[in-house]
Coordinates of C-alpha atoms in Angstrom, one line a residue:
X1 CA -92.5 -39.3 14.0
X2 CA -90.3 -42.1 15.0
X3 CA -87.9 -41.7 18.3
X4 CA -85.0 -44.3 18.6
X5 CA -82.6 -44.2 21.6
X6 CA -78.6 -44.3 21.9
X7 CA -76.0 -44.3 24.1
X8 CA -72.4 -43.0 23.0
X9 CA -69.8 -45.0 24.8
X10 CA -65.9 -45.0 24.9
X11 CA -64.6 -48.5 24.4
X12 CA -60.8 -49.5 25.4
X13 CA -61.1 -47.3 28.2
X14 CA -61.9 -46.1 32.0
X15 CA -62.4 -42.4 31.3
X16 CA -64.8 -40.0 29.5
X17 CA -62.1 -38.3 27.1
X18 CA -60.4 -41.4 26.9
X19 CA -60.5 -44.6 23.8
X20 CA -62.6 -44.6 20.8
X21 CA -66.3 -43.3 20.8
X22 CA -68.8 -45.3 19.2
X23 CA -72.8 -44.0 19.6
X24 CA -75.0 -47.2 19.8
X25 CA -78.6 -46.5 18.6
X26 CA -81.3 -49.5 18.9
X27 CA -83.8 -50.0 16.1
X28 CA -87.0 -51.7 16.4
X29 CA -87.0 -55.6 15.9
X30 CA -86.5 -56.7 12.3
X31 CA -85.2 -53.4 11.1
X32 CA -81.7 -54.9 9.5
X33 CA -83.3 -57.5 7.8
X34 CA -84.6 -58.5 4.3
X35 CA -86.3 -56.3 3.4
X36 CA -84.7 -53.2 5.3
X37 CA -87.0 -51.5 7.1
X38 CA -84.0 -48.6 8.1
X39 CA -82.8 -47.6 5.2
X40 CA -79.1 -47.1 4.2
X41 CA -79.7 -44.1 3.4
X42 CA -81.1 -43.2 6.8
X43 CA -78.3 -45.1 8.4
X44 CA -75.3 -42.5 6.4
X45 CA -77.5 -39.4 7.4
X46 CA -77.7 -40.4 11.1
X47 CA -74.2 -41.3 11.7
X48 CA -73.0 -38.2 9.6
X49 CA -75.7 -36.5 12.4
X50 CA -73.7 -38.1 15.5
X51 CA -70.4 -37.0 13.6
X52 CA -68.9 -39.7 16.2
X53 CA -66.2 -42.3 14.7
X54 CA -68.6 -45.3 14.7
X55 CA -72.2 -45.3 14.6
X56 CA -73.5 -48.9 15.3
X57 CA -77.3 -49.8 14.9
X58 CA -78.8 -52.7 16.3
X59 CA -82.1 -54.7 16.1
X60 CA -83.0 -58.4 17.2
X61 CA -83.3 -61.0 14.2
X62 CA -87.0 -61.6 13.2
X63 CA -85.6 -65.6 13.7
X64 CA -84.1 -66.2 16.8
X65 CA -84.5 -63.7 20.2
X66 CA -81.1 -64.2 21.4
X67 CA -79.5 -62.5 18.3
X68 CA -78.8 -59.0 17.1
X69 CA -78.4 -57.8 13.2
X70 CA -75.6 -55.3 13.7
X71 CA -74.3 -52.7 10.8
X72 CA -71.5 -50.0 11.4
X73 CA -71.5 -46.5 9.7
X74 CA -68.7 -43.8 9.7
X75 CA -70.9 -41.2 7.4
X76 CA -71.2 -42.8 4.3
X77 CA -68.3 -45.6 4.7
X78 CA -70.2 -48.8 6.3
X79 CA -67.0 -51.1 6.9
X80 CA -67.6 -54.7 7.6
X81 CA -67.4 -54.6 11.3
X82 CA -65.6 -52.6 13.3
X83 CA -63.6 -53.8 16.6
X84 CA -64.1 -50.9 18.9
X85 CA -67.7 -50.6 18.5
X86 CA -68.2 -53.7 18.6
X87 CA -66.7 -53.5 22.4
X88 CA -69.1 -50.8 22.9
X89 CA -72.2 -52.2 21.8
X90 CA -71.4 -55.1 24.2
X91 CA -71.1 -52.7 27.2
X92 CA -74.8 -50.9 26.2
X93 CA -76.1 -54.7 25.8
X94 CA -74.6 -56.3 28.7
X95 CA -75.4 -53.1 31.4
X96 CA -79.1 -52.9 29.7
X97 CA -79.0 -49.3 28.5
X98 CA -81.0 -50.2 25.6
X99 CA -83.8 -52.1 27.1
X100 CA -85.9 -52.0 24.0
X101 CA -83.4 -54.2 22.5
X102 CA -83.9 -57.1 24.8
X103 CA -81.9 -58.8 28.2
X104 CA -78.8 -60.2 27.3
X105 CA -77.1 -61.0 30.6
X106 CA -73.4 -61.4 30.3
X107 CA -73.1 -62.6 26.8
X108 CA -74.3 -61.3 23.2
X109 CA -74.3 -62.7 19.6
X110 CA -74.2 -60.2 16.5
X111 CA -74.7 -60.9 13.5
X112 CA -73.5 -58.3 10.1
X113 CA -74.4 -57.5 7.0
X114 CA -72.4 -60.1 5.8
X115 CA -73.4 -63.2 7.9
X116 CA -70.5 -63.4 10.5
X117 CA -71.9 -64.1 14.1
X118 CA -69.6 -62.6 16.6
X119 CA -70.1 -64.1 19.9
X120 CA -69.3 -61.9 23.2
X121 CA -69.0 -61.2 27.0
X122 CA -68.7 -59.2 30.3
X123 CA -65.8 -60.3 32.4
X124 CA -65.6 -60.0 36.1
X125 CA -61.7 -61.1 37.1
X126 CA -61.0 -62.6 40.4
X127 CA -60.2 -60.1 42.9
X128 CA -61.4 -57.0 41.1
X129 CA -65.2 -55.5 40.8
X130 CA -64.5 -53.6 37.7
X131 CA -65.5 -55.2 34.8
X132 CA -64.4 -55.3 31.4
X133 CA -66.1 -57.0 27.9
X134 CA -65.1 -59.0 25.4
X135 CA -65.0 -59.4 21.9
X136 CA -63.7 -62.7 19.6
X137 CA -62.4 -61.5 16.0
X138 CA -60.7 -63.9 13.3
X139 CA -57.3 -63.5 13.3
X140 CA -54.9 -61.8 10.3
X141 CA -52.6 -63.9 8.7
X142 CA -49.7 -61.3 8.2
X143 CA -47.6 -62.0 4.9
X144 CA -44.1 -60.4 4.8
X145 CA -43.8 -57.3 1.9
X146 CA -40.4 -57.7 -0.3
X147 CA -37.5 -55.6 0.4
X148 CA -38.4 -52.9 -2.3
X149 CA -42.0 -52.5 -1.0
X150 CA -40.3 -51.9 2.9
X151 CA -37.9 -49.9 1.2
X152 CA -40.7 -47.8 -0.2
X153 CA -42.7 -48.0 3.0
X154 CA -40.2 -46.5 5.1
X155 CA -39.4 -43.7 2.9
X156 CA -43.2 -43.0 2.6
X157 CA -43.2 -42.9 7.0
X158 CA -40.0 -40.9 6.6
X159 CA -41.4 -38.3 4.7
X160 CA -44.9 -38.0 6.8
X161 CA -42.6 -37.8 10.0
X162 CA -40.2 -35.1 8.2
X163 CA -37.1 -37.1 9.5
X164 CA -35.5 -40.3 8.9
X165 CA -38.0 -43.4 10.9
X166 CA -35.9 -46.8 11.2
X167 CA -38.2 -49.4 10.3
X168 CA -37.3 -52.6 11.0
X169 CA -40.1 -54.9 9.5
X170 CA -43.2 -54.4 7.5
X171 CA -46.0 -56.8 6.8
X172 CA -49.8 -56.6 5.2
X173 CA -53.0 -58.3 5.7
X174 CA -56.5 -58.2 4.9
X175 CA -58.5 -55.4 5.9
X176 CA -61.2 -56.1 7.8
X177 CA -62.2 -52.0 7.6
X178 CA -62.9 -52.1 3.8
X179 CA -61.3 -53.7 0.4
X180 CA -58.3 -52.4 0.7
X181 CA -55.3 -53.8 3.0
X182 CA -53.8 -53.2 6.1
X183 CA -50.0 -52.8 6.2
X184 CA -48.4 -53.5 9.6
X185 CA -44.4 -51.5 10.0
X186 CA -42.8 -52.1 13.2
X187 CA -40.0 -49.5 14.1
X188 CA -37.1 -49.6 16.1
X189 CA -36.6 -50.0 20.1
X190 CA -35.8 -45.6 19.7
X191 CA -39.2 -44.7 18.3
X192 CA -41.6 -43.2 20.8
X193 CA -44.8 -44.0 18.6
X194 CA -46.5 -42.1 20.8
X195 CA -44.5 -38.5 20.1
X196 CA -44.7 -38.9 16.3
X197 CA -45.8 -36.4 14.5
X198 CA -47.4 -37.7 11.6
X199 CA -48.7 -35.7 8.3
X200 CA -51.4 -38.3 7.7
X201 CA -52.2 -37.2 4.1
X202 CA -48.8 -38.2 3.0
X203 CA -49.7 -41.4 4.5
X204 CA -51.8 -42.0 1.7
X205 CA -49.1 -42.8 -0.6
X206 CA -48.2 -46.4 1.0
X207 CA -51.6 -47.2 -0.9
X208 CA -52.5 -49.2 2.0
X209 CA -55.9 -49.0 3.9
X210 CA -54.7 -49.2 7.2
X211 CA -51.4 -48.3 8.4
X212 CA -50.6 -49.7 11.8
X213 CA -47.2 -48.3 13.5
X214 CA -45.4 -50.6 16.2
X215 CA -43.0 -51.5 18.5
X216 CA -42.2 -53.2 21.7
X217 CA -42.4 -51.1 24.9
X218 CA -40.0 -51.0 27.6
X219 CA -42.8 -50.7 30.0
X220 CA -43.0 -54.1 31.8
X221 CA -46.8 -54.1 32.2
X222 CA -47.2 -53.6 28.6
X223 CA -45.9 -55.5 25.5
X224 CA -46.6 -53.5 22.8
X225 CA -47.8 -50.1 21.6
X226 CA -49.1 -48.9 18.6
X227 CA -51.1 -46.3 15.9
X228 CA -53.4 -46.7 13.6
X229 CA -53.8 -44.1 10.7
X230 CA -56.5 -44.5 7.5
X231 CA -56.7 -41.1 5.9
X232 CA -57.5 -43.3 3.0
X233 CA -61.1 -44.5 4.4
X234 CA -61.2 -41.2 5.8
X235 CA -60.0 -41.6 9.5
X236 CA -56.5 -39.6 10.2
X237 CA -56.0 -41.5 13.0
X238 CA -57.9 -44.5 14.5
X239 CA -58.4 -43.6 18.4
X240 CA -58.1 -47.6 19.3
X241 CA -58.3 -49.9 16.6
X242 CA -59.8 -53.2 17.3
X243 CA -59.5 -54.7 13.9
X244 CA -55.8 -53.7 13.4
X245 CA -55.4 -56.0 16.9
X246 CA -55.8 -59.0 14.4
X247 CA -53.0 -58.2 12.6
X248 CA -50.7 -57.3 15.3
X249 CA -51.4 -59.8 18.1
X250 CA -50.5 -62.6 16.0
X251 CA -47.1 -61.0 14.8
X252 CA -46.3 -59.9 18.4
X253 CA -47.3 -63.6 19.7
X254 CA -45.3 -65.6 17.3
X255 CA -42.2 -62.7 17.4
X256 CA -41.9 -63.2 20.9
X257 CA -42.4 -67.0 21.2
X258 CA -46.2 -66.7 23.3
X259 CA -47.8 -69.6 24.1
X260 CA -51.3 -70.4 22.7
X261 CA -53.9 -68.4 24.7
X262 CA -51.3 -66.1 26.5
X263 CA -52.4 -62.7 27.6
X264 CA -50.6 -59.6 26.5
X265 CA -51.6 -56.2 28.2
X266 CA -50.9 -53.8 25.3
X267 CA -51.7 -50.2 25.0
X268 CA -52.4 -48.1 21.7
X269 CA -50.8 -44.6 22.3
X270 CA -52.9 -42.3 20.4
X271 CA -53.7 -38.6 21.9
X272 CA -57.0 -40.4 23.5
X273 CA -55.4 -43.3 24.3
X274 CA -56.7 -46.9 25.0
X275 CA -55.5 -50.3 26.8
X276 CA -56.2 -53.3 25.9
X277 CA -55.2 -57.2 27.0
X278 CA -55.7 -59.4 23.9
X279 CA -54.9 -63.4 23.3
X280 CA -54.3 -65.3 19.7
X281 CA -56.6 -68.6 20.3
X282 CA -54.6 -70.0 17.9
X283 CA -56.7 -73.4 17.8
X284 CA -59.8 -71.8 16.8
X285 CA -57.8 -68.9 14.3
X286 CA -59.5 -65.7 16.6
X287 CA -58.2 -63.0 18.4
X288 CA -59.7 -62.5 21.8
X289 CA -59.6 -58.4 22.7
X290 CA -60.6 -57.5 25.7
X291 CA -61.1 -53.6 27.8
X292 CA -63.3 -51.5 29.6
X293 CA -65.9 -49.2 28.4
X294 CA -67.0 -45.7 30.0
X295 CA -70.5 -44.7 29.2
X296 CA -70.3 -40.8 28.2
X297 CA -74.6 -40.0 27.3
X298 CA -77.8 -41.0 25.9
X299 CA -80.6 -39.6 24.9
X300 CA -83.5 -40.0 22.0
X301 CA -83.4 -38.8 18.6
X302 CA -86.7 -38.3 16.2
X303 CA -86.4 -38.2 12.8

């Protein structure tokens, strides 16, 4: 019977009960290409097994050494990529605690289902021994909703809060989790995102993906906080959400008049809680998000 290792890791975080789980489980060589030696089907089971938010499964590419095939399973959704495990799969990579998988040294290149090569690092800042990875997404071009639609929006938030939430802007994009789109609503300088108390299923009726709440924080460390809730991919709330970052970072940047390539320190304030210092490369149209990873166990599993 075959045996496969994993580690489970936290990414956007320092602690154990901290940022967004993601269990990273190494296949042997060639298994995530054509023709698929792991099955989907395998793939669903197994992450439905881990019951963790992201199950990421990695194998090298039959054609080049230096690259890993790369697919992403919450049960039976398998979203395109997915930002936090992403983050986490470079920490198991870059510390080797998958050492069937190869040496990989301080950077790593993915590759998923659909083609995209993600290219990423370890970071070790002047003056400070902890270290923290890297990931490079393409950025969301965030298109204004009318009037009506914010209208809508807000009374849809209102309703899920059970009081009266001043929204000030709204915006959607692409989803990067799935087909359907991400809607972006920034509140007012009053909301304390982090105190809400959301019923997620009414959520729903936005009709949007993804719904990322934001605002600007008065903490002068930070620049912006946020939440992410999906109930419609089946995720109530996203612990840290690297893909909604790609949205976000871009409005934030251009709202407040960043330069190309500044550095924002921004926090999302879900109950786990993550951090995260993120830059719009505007030149090159990604979105840089960078954090720290705690590894929380590994093991083998047989099937």
């Amino acid at each position: 019977m075959p045996t496969f290792p994993y580690v489970i890791i936290n990414a956007f975080t320092r602690t154990s009960f901290g940022g967004n789980p993601a269990v990273i489980i190494a296949l042997p060589p060639s298994s995530l290409s054509q023709p698929q030696t792991f099955s989907e089907e395998t793939m669903i089971k197994t992450s439905l097994a881990f019951a963790q938010p992201m199950s990421i499964f990695l194998s090298q590419s039959p054609d080049d050494s230096t690259l890993l095939d790369v697919r992403f399973y919450f049960g039976t959704f398998a979203p395109p990529f997915c930002g936090h495990g992403l983050l986490a799969a470079v920490r198991a990579l870059c510390t080797n605690a998958l050492p069937s998988l190869g040496q990989f040294g301080s950077e790593v290149k993915l590759r998923t289902k659909a083609g995209t090569i993600v290219s990423a690092c370890s970071v070790t800042e002047s003056g400070s021994n902890e270290e923290k990875y890297e990931i490079a997404l393409p950025a969301t071009t965030f298109v204004t909703i009318s009037d009506a639609e914010r209208d809508r929006v807000t009374s849809v938030v209102s309703e899920a809060a059970g009081r009266n939430v001043q929204v000030e802007y709204a915006a959607e994009g692409e989803g990067k989790m799935g087909n359907r789109k991400y809607l972006m609503i920034v509140v007012g300088p009053d909301e304390n995102i982090g105190d809400m108390k959301l019923d997620t299923d009414v959520l729903r009726k936005t009709s949007y993906g993804t719904n990322i709440i934001t605002n600007l924080t008065p903490n002068d460390d930070q620049v912006f906080v946020s939440r992410v809730f999906a109930p419609a991919e089946g995720i109530p709330e996203d612990h840290v959400c690297g893909s909604a970052h790609t949205l976000l970072v871009p409005y934030w940047a251009t709202r407040l008049g960043k330069k190309n390539q500044e550095e924002m320190h921004v926090r999302q304030v879900s109950p786990r809680g993550g951090e995260l210092w993120v830059v719009w490369d505007q030149d090159k149209g990604l979105v840089k998000l960078k954090g720290h990873a705690k590894a929380f166990g590994k093991g083998d599993f047989t099937i």
